[in-house]
Amino acid sequence: MRIVILGAPGSGKGTQARFLEERYKIPHISTGDILREAVTQGTELGREAKSYIANGKLVPDSVIIDIIAERLKGVDCKRGFILDGFPRTVTQADALQNILAKMDFKINMVLNLKVSEKTLIRRLSGRRVCKGCSANYHVEFQPPQIFETCDYCNEGLTQRDDDKEEVVRQRLKEYLTKTSSLCVYYKNQGLLEEIDGGKEILKVSKEVLSTLERE
Ligand code: AMP
């Protein structure tokens, strides 16, 4: 099963990708997580990506495409994978197709999580992320069992710098100008499935599952 999850920042891509990872035992590949980890580690990639992320801009296609090409070679990707946050431009989508074609793989389905702008902003401003395992929480909709502590690894939670209001606006702008056209791209390939991502997490997961298992 090879799945791409599309959707604006805050649409719940990471949450649903984690759910699918658990359910199907295939890796959840988040380019945002890979880049944030590189920033934390202070690697060359991290130094390059840092200011783009901090300003809510997309990192250059060439940088991210190489990362994904390498990651998809992993043995854990043989049975499938869930891509979260990639592709984000038509150039990335074309590159993904080429990378997969060389491996004799194809994307099975693209899920687009649709959420209103009002809900996106509410979700992003209340989002908290585990410093250890990057699990997502929300102060109101999905609080951890123990205040500001991760349910999975007991690490503390933090707010992503790019979830602050100014940067959120820029990220939404990048989404609208560069990423949203991918819905048409995948619709034309007959791969796109629209999901109402504005509902509660469990309801969205249910719709995601029934869509995937309808195939
Ligand atoms: P995310 O966690 O998916 O919201 O990504 C956080 C940030 O990482 C984005 O705002 C971009 O700066 C960068 N990023 C993640 N994935 C990509 C991508 N596929 N192409 C370009 N930049 C990306």
PDB file of C-alpha atoms and ligand atoms in Angstrom:
ATOM      1  CA  MET A   1       0.000   0.000   0.000  1.00  0.00           C
ATOM      2  CA  ARG A   2       1.526   3.295  -1.123  1.00  0.00           C
ATOM      3  CA  ILE A   3      -0.394   6.294   0.072  1.00  0.00           C
ATOM      4  CA  VAL A   4       0.082  10.052  -0.263  1.00  0.00           C
ATOM      5  CA  ILE A   5      -1.733  12.318   2.178  1.00  0.00           C
ATOM      6  CA  LEU A   6      -2.418  15.847   0.939  1.00  0.00           C
ATOM      7  CA  GLY A   7      -3.890  18.727   2.885  1.00  0.00           C
ATOM      8  CA  ALA A   8      -3.098  22.187   4.202  1.00  0.00           C
ATOM      9  CA  PRO A   9      -0.942  22.653   7.311  1.00  0.00           C
ATOM     10  CA  GLY A  10      -3.129  21.653  10.259  1.00  0.00           C
ATOM     11  CA  SER A  11      -5.406  19.397   8.222  1.00  0.00           C
ATOM     12  CA  GLY A  12      -4.341  16.347  10.262  1.00  0.00           C
ATOM     13  CA  LYS A  13      -1.987  14.657   7.790  1.00  0.00           C
ATOM     14  CA  GLY A  14       0.468  13.618  10.495  1.00  0.00           C
ATOM     15  CA  THR A  15      -2.252  12.346  12.828  1.00  0.00           C
ATOM     16  CA  GLN A  16      -3.898  10.222  10.151  1.00  0.00           C
ATOM     17  CA  ALA A  17      -0.544   9.025   8.793  1.00  0.00           C
ATOM     18  CA  ARG A  18       0.422   7.805  12.274  1.00  0.00           C
ATOM     19  CA  PHE A  19      -2.877   6.000  12.569  1.00  0.00           C
ATOM     20  CA  LEU A  20      -2.290   4.254   9.211  1.00  0.00           C
ATOM     21  CA  GLU A  21       1.308   3.409  10.127  1.00  0.00           C
ATOM     22  CA  GLU A  22       0.045   1.616  13.225  1.00  0.00           C
ATOM     23  CA  ARG A  23      -2.774  -0.108  11.366  1.00  0.00           C
ATOM     24  CA  TYR A  24      -0.851  -1.331   8.316  1.00  0.00           C
ATOM     25  CA  LYS A  25       2.663  -1.549   9.796  1.00  0.00           C
ATOM     26  CA  ILE A  26       4.187   0.491   6.985  1.00  0.00           C
ATOM     27  CA  PRO A  27       6.415   3.541   7.557  1.00  0.00           C
ATOM     28  CA  HIS A  28       5.033   7.036   7.924  1.00  0.00           C
ATOM     29  CA  ILE A  29       7.409   9.324   6.064  1.00  0.00           C
ATOM     30  CA  SER A  30       7.034  12.981   6.988  1.00  0.00           C
ATOM     31  CA  THR A  31       9.378  15.375   5.193  1.00  0.00           C
ATOM     32  CA  GLY A  32       8.594  17.977   7.873  1.00  0.00           C
ATOM     33  CA  ASP A  33       9.788  15.557  10.594  1.00  0.00           C
ATOM     34  CA  ILE A  34      12.915  14.673   8.596  1.00  0.00           C
ATOM     35  CA  LEU A  35      13.774  18.367   8.156  1.00  0.00           C
ATOM     36  CA  ARG A  36      13.063  19.278  11.791  1.00  0.00           C
ATOM     37  CA  GLU A  37      15.266  16.400  12.940  1.00  0.00           C
ATOM     38  CA  ALA A  38      18.050  17.677  10.658  1.00  0.00           C
ATOM     39  CA  VAL A  39      17.661  21.178  12.142  1.00  0.00           C
ATOM     40  CA  THR A  40      17.882  19.756  15.676  1.00  0.00           C
ATOM     41  CA  GLN A  41      20.963  17.702  14.772  1.00  0.00           C
ATOM     42  CA  GLY A  42      22.562  20.730  13.094  1.00  0.00           C
ATOM     43  CA  THR A  43      23.421  18.775   9.926  1.00  0.00           C
ATOM     44  CA  GLU A  44      24.181  20.471   6.592  1.00  0.00           C
ATOM     45  CA  LEU A  45      20.586  19.777   5.503  1.00  0.00           C
ATOM     46  CA  GLY A  46      19.310  21.260   8.743  1.00  0.00           C
ATOM     47  CA  ARG A  47      21.373  24.417   8.295  1.00  0.00           C
ATOM     48  CA  GLU A  48      20.032  24.787   4.759  1.00  0.00           C
ATOM     49  CA  ALA A  49      16.386  24.151   5.704  1.00  0.00           C
ATOM     50  CA  LYS A  50      16.255  26.159   8.923  1.00  0.00           C
ATOM     51  CA  SER A  51      15.371  29.609   7.592  1.00  0.00           C
ATOM     52  CA  TYR A  52      12.845  28.279   5.074  1.00  0.00           C
ATOM     53  CA  ILE A  53      10.985  26.441   7.834  1.00  0.00           C
ATOM     54  CA  ALA A  54      11.190  29.381  10.227  1.00  0.00           C
ATOM     55  CA  ASN A  55       9.687  31.667   7.575  1.00  0.00           C
ATOM     56  CA  GLY A  56       6.956  29.252   6.500  1.00  0.00           C
ATOM     57  CA  LYS A  57       8.464  28.800   3.034  1.00  0.00           C
ATOM     58  CA  LEU A  58       8.993  25.559   1.169  1.00  0.00           C
ATOM     59  CA  VAL A  59      12.569  24.322   0.993  1.00  0.00           C
ATOM     60  CA  PRO A  60      13.882  24.021  -2.605  1.00  0.00           C
ATOM     61  CA  ASP A  61      12.532  21.066  -4.580  1.00  0.00           C
ATOM     62  CA  SER A  62      15.995  19.697  -5.377  1.00  0.00           C
ATOM     63  CA  VAL A  63      16.817  19.362  -1.666  1.00  0.00           C
ATOM     64  CA  ILE A  64      13.687  17.527  -0.657  1.00  0.00           C
ATOM     65  CA  ILE A  65      13.511  15.286  -3.736  1.00  0.00           C
ATOM     66  CA  ASP A  66      16.960  13.820  -3.009  1.00  0.00           C
ATOM     67  CA  ILE A  67      15.928  13.084   0.550  1.00  0.00           C
ATOM     68  CA  ILE A  68      12.798  11.234  -0.493  1.00  0.00           C
ATOM     69  CA  ALA A  69      14.632   9.319  -3.229  1.00  0.00           C
ATOM     70  CA  GLU A  70      17.038   8.022  -0.576  1.00  0.00           C
ATOM     71  CA  ARG A  71      14.366   7.311   2.017  1.00  0.00           C
ATOM     72  CA  LEU A  72      12.188   5.279  -0.362  1.00  0.00           C
ATOM     73  CA  LYS A  73      15.127   2.946  -1.017  1.00  0.00           C
ATOM     74  CA  GLY A  74      14.829   1.736   2.598  1.00  0.00           C
ATOM     75  CA  VAL A  75      13.923  -1.947   2.973  1.00  0.00           C
ATOM     76  CA  ASP A  76      11.071  -0.932   5.258  1.00  0.00           C
ATOM     77  CA  CYS A  77       9.385   0.747   2.257  1.00  0.00           C
ATOM     78  CA  LYS A  78       9.127  -2.459   0.217  1.00  0.00           C
ATOM     79  CA  ARG A  79       5.656  -3.313   1.550  1.00  0.00           C
ATOM     80  CA  GLY A  80       4.458   0.257   1.258  1.00  0.00           C
ATOM     81  CA  PHE A  81       4.584   3.669   2.910  1.00  0.00           C
ATOM     82  CA  ILE A  82       2.547   6.715   3.811  1.00  0.00           C
ATOM     83  CA  LEU A  83       3.875  10.042   2.547  1.00  0.00           C
ATOM     84  CA  ASP A  84       2.957  13.062   4.668  1.00  0.00           C
ATOM     85  CA  GLY A  85       4.034  16.504   3.446  1.00  0.00           C
ATOM     86  CA  PHE A  86       5.504  15.239   0.193  1.00  0.00           C
ATOM     87  CA  PRO A  87       4.920  16.036  -2.624  1.00  0.00           C
ATOM     88  CA  ARG A  88       4.184  19.727  -2.157  1.00  0.00           C
ATOM     89  CA  THR A  89       4.787  21.007  -5.696  1.00  0.00           C
ATOM     90  CA  VAL A  90       4.145  19.654  -9.184  1.00  0.00           C
ATOM     91  CA  THR A  91       7.917  19.266  -9.648  1.00  0.00           C
ATOM     92  CA  GLN A  92       8.036  17.069  -6.532  1.00  0.00           C
ATOM     93  CA  ALA A  93       5.026  15.054  -7.721  1.00  0.00           C
ATOM     94  CA  ASP A  94       6.666  14.427 -11.104  1.00  0.00           C
ATOM     95  CA  ALA A  95       9.900  13.436  -9.384  1.00  0.00           C
ATOM     96  CA  LEU A  96       8.038  11.036  -7.096  1.00  0.00           C
ATOM     97  CA  GLN A  97       6.483   9.352 -10.088  1.00  0.00           C
ATOM     98  CA  ASN A  98       9.925   8.902 -11.671  1.00  0.00           C
ATOM     99  CA  ILE A  99      11.483   7.578  -8.476  1.00  0.00           C
ATOM    100  CA  LEU A 100       8.677   5.039  -8.032  1.00  0.00           C
ATOM    101  CA  ALA A 101       8.668   4.009 -11.693  1.00  0.00           C
ATOM    102  CA  LYS A 102      12.352   3.081 -11.400  1.00  0.00           C
ATOM    103  CA  MET A 103      11.443   0.828  -8.464  1.00  0.00           C
ATOM    104  CA  ASP A 104       8.446  -0.624 -10.314  1.00  0.00           C
ATOM    105  CA  PHE A 105       6.120   0.907  -7.750  1.00  0.00           C
ATOM    106  CA  LYS A 106       3.013   3.047  -8.099  1.00  0.00           C
ATOM    107  CA  ILE A 107       0.991   5.188  -5.732  1.00  0.00           C
ATOM    108  CA  ASN A 108      -2.252   3.382  -4.856  1.00  0.00           C
ATOM    109  CA  MET A 109      -4.181   6.303  -3.466  1.00  0.00           C
ATOM    110  CA  VAL A 110      -3.951  10.003  -2.645  1.00  0.00           C
ATOM    111  CA  LEU A 111      -6.087  11.207   0.245  1.00  0.00           C
ATOM    112  CA  ASN A 112      -6.888  14.914   0.420  1.00  0.00           C
ATOM    113  CA  LEU A 113      -7.906  16.085   3.888  1.00  0.00           C
ATOM    114  CA  LYS A 114     -10.216  19.055   3.393  1.00  0.00           C
ATOM    115  CA  VAL A 115     -10.515  21.508   6.275  1.00  0.00           C
ATOM    116  CA  SER A 116     -11.823  25.101   6.444  1.00  0.00           C
ATOM    117  CA  GLU A 117      -9.294  27.902   7.044  1.00  0.00           C
ATOM    118  CA  LYS A 118     -10.940  28.834  10.347  1.00  0.00           C
ATOM    119  CA  THR A 119     -10.497  25.289  11.660  1.00  0.00           C
ATOM    120  CA  LEU A 120      -6.902  25.094  10.365  1.00  0.00           C
ATOM    121  CA  ILE A 121      -5.892  28.208  12.288  1.00  0.00           C
ATOM    122  CA  ARG A 122      -7.599  26.986  15.461  1.00  0.00           C
ATOM    123  CA  ARG A 123      -5.874  23.626  15.189  1.00  0.00           C
ATOM    124  CA  LEU A 124      -2.417  25.027  14.450  1.00  0.00           C
ATOM    125  CA  SER A 125      -2.462  27.578  17.252  1.00  0.00           C
ATOM    126  CA  GLY A 126      -3.355  24.872  19.823  1.00  0.00           C
ATOM    127  CA  ARG A 127      -1.064  22.190  18.456  1.00  0.00           C
ATOM    128  CA  ARG A 128       1.676  20.819  20.673  1.00  0.00           C
ATOM    129  CA  VAL A 129       4.382  18.374  19.613  1.00  0.00           C
ATOM    130  CA  CYS A 130       6.402  15.872  21.646  1.00  0.00           C
ATOM    131  CA  LYS A 131      10.084  16.868  21.854  1.00  0.00           C
ATOM    132  CA  GLY A 132      11.022  13.190  21.851  1.00  0.00           C
ATOM    133  CA  CYS A 133       8.920  11.275  19.320  1.00  0.00           C
ATOM    134  CA  SER A 134       7.129  14.160  17.494  1.00  0.00           C
ATOM    135  CA  ALA A 135       3.653  12.854  18.350  1.00  0.00           C
ATOM    136  CA  ASN A 136       1.032  15.565  17.897  1.00  0.00           C
ATOM    137  CA  TYR A 137      -1.407  16.837  20.508  1.00  0.00           C
ATOM    138  CA  HIS A 138      -3.864  19.698  20.799  1.00  0.00           C
ATOM    139  CA  VAL A 139      -4.469  21.669  23.982  1.00  0.00           C
ATOM    140  CA  GLU A 140      -8.225  21.460  23.473  1.00  0.00           C
ATOM    141  CA  PHE A 141      -9.060  18.634  21.058  1.00  0.00           C
ATOM    142  CA  GLN A 142      -6.400  16.059  21.894  1.00  0.00           C
ATOM    143  CA  PRO A 143      -4.695  16.783  25.209  1.00  0.00           C
ATOM    144  CA  PRO A 144      -2.177  14.267  26.590  1.00  0.00           C
ATOM    145  CA  GLN A 145      -3.190  12.194  29.628  1.00  0.00           C
ATOM    146  CA  ILE A 146      -0.639  13.985  31.817  1.00  0.00           C
ATOM    147  CA  PHE A 147      -0.311  17.781  31.404  1.00  0.00           C
ATOM    148  CA  GLU A 148       2.272  18.690  28.727  1.00  0.00           C
ATOM    149  CA  THR A 149       3.727  15.159  28.754  1.00  0.00           C
ATOM    150  CA  CYS A 150       3.772  12.720  25.837  1.00  0.00           C
ATOM    151  CA  ASP A 151       1.538   9.642  26.261  1.00  0.00           C
ATOM    152  CA  TYR A 152       4.020   7.485  24.322  1.00  0.00           C
ATOM    153  CA  CYS A 153       7.486   8.455  25.538  1.00  0.00           C
ATOM    154  CA  ASN A 154       6.949  10.746  28.574  1.00  0.00           C
ATOM    155  CA  GLU A 155       8.941  13.595  27.027  1.00  0.00           C
ATOM    156  CA  GLY A 156       7.730  17.194  27.342  1.00  0.00           C
ATOM    157  CA  LEU A 157       5.573  18.885  24.721  1.00  0.00           C
ATOM    158  CA  THR A 158       6.395  22.080  22.881  1.00  0.00           C
ATOM    159  CA  GLN A 159       4.859  24.441  20.316  1.00  0.00           C
ATOM    160  CA  ARG A 160       6.491  24.395  16.905  1.00  0.00           C
ATOM    161  CA  ASP A 161       7.989  27.804  16.073  1.00  0.00           C
ATOM    162  CA  ASP A 162       6.265  27.655  12.712  1.00  0.00           C
ATOM    163  CA  ASP A 163       2.872  27.221  14.402  1.00  0.00           C
ATOM    164  CA  LYS A 164       3.043  30.857  15.539  1.00  0.00           C
ATOM    165  CA  GLU A 165       0.494  33.098  13.833  1.00  0.00           C
ATOM    166  CA  GLU A 166       2.743  35.040  11.408  1.00  0.00           C
ATOM    167  CA  VAL A 167       4.383  31.893  10.083  1.00  0.00           C
ATOM    168  CA  VAL A 168       1.088  30.003   9.898  1.00  0.00           C
ATOM    169  CA  ARG A 169      -0.242  32.633   7.498  1.00  0.00           C
ATOM    170  CA  GLN A 170       2.806  32.248   5.260  1.00  0.00           C
ATOM    171  CA  ARG A 171       2.517  28.439   5.338  1.00  0.00           C
ATOM    172  CA  LEU A 172      -1.129  28.634   4.293  1.00  0.00           C
ATOM    173  CA  LYS A 173      -0.142  30.996   1.474  1.00  0.00           C
ATOM    174  CA  GLU A 174       2.534  28.554   0.272  1.00  0.00           C
ATOM    175  CA  TYR A 175      -0.038  25.768   0.406  1.00  0.00           C
ATOM    176  CA  LEU A 176      -2.548  27.698  -1.701  1.00  0.00           C
ATOM    177  CA  THR A 177      -0.058  28.865  -4.324  1.00  0.00           C
ATOM    178  CA  LYS A 178       2.154  25.782  -4.642  1.00  0.00           C
ATOM    179  CA  THR A 179       0.488  22.669  -3.214  1.00  0.00           C
ATOM    180  CA  SER A 180      -3.280  22.868  -3.646  1.00  0.00           C
ATOM    181  CA  SER A 181      -2.996  22.313  -7.421  1.00  0.00           C
ATOM    182  CA  LEU A 182      -1.775  18.778  -6.679  1.00  0.00           C
ATOM    183  CA  CYS A 183      -5.402  17.811  -6.048  1.00  0.00           C
ATOM    184  CA  VAL A 184      -6.127  18.363  -9.738  1.00  0.00           C
ATOM    185  CA  TYR A 185      -2.860  16.639 -10.664  1.00  0.00           C
ATOM    186  CA  TYR A 186      -3.863  13.457  -8.839  1.00  0.00           C
ATOM    187  CA  LYS A 187      -7.534  13.737  -9.754  1.00  0.00           C
ATOM    188  CA  ASN A 188      -6.506  13.618 -13.402  1.00  0.00           C
ATOM    189  CA  GLN A 189      -4.666  10.383 -12.635  1.00  0.00           C
ATOM    190  CA  GLY A 190      -7.765   8.914 -10.988  1.00  0.00           C
ATOM    191  CA  LEU A 191      -5.950   8.598  -7.644  1.00  0.00           C
ATOM    192  CA  LEU A 192      -7.551  11.347  -5.573  1.00  0.00           C
ATOM    193  CA  GLU A 193      -9.990  10.661  -2.731  1.00  0.00           C
ATOM    194  CA  GLU A 194     -11.470  13.616  -0.841  1.00  0.00           C
ATOM    195  CA  ILE A 195     -11.870  13.231   2.915  1.00  0.00           C
ATOM    196  CA  ASP A 196     -13.725  15.618   5.230  1.00  0.00           C
ATOM    197  CA  GLY A 197     -10.822  16.408   7.571  1.00  0.00           C
ATOM    198  CA  GLY A 198     -12.810  18.913   9.626  1.00  0.00           C
ATOM    199  CA  LYS A 199     -14.421  16.280  11.862  1.00  0.00           C
ATOM    200  CA  GLU A 200     -13.014  14.769  15.061  1.00  0.00           C
ATOM    201  CA  ILE A 201      -9.895  12.639  14.676  1.00  0.00           C
ATOM    202  CA  LEU A 202     -11.614   9.278  15.136  1.00  0.00           C
ATOM    203  CA  LYS A 203     -14.320  10.100  12.634  1.00  0.00           C
ATOM    204  CA  VAL A 204     -11.730  11.176  10.075  1.00  0.00           C
ATOM    205  CA  SER A 205      -9.760   7.944  10.668  1.00  0.00           C
ATOM    206  CA  LYS A 206     -12.931   5.950  10.110  1.00  0.00           C
ATOM    207  CA  GLU A 207     -13.574   7.696   6.795  1.00  0.00           C
ATOM    208  CA  VAL A 208      -9.927   7.223   5.783  1.00  0.00           C
ATOM    209  CA  LEU A 209     -10.126   3.494   6.514  1.00  0.00           C
ATOM    210  CA  SER A 210     -13.389   2.939   4.727  1.00  0.00           C
ATOM    211  CA  THR A 211     -11.999   4.805   1.702  1.00  0.00           C
ATOM    212  CA  LEU A 212      -8.805   2.741   1.632  1.00  0.00           C
ATOM    213  CA  GLU A 213     -10.559  -0.561   2.185  1.00  0.00           C
ATOM    214  CA  ARG A 214     -13.197   0.111  -0.438  1.00  0.00           C
ATOM    215  CA  GLU A 215     -10.509  -0.480  -3.070  1.00  0.00           C
TER     216      GLU A 215
HETATM  217  P1  AMP B   1       5.258  20.123   7.805  1.00  0.00           P
HETATM  218  O1  AMP B   1       5.637  19.536   9.104  1.00  0.00           O
HETATM  219  O2  AMP B   1       4.904  19.069   6.789  1.00  0.00           O
HETATM  220  O3  AMP B   1       4.164  21.172   7.946  1.00  0.00           O
HETATM  221  O4  AMP B   1       6.552  20.862   7.213  1.00  0.00           O
HETATM  222  C1  AMP B   1       7.184  21.913   7.926  1.00  0.00           C
HETATM  223  C2  AMP B   1       8.054  22.727   6.992  1.00  0.00           C
HETATM  224  O5  AMP B   1       9.061  21.895   6.401  1.00  0.00           O
HETATM  225  C3  AMP B   1       7.337  23.351   5.812  1.00  0.00           C
HETATM  226  O6  AMP B   1       6.708  24.581   6.142  1.00  0.00           O
HETATM  227  C4  AMP B   1       8.489  23.536   4.825  1.00  0.00           C
HETATM  228  O7  AMP B   1       9.306  24.619   5.174  1.00  0.00           O
HETATM  229  C5  AMP B   1       9.299  22.265   5.046  1.00  0.00           C
HETATM  230  N1  AMP B   1       8.851  21.148   4.173  1.00  0.00           N
HETATM  231  C6  AMP B   1       8.305  19.964   4.574  1.00  0.00           C
HETATM  232  N2  AMP B   1       8.030  19.179   3.537  1.00  0.00           N
HETATM  233  C7  AMP B   1       8.405  19.873   2.432  1.00  0.00           C
HETATM  234  C8  AMP B   1       8.352  19.620   1.035  1.00  0.00           C
HETATM  235  N3  AMP B   1       7.851  18.466   0.542  1.00  0.00           N
HETATM  236  N4  AMP B   1       8.824  20.572   0.188  1.00  0.00           N
HETATM  237  C9  AMP B   1       9.331  21.737   0.651  1.00  0.00           C
HETATM  238  N5  AMP B   1       9.392  22.045   1.944  1.00  0.00           N
HETATM  239  C10 AMP B   1       8.933  21.140   2.844  1.00  0.00           C
END
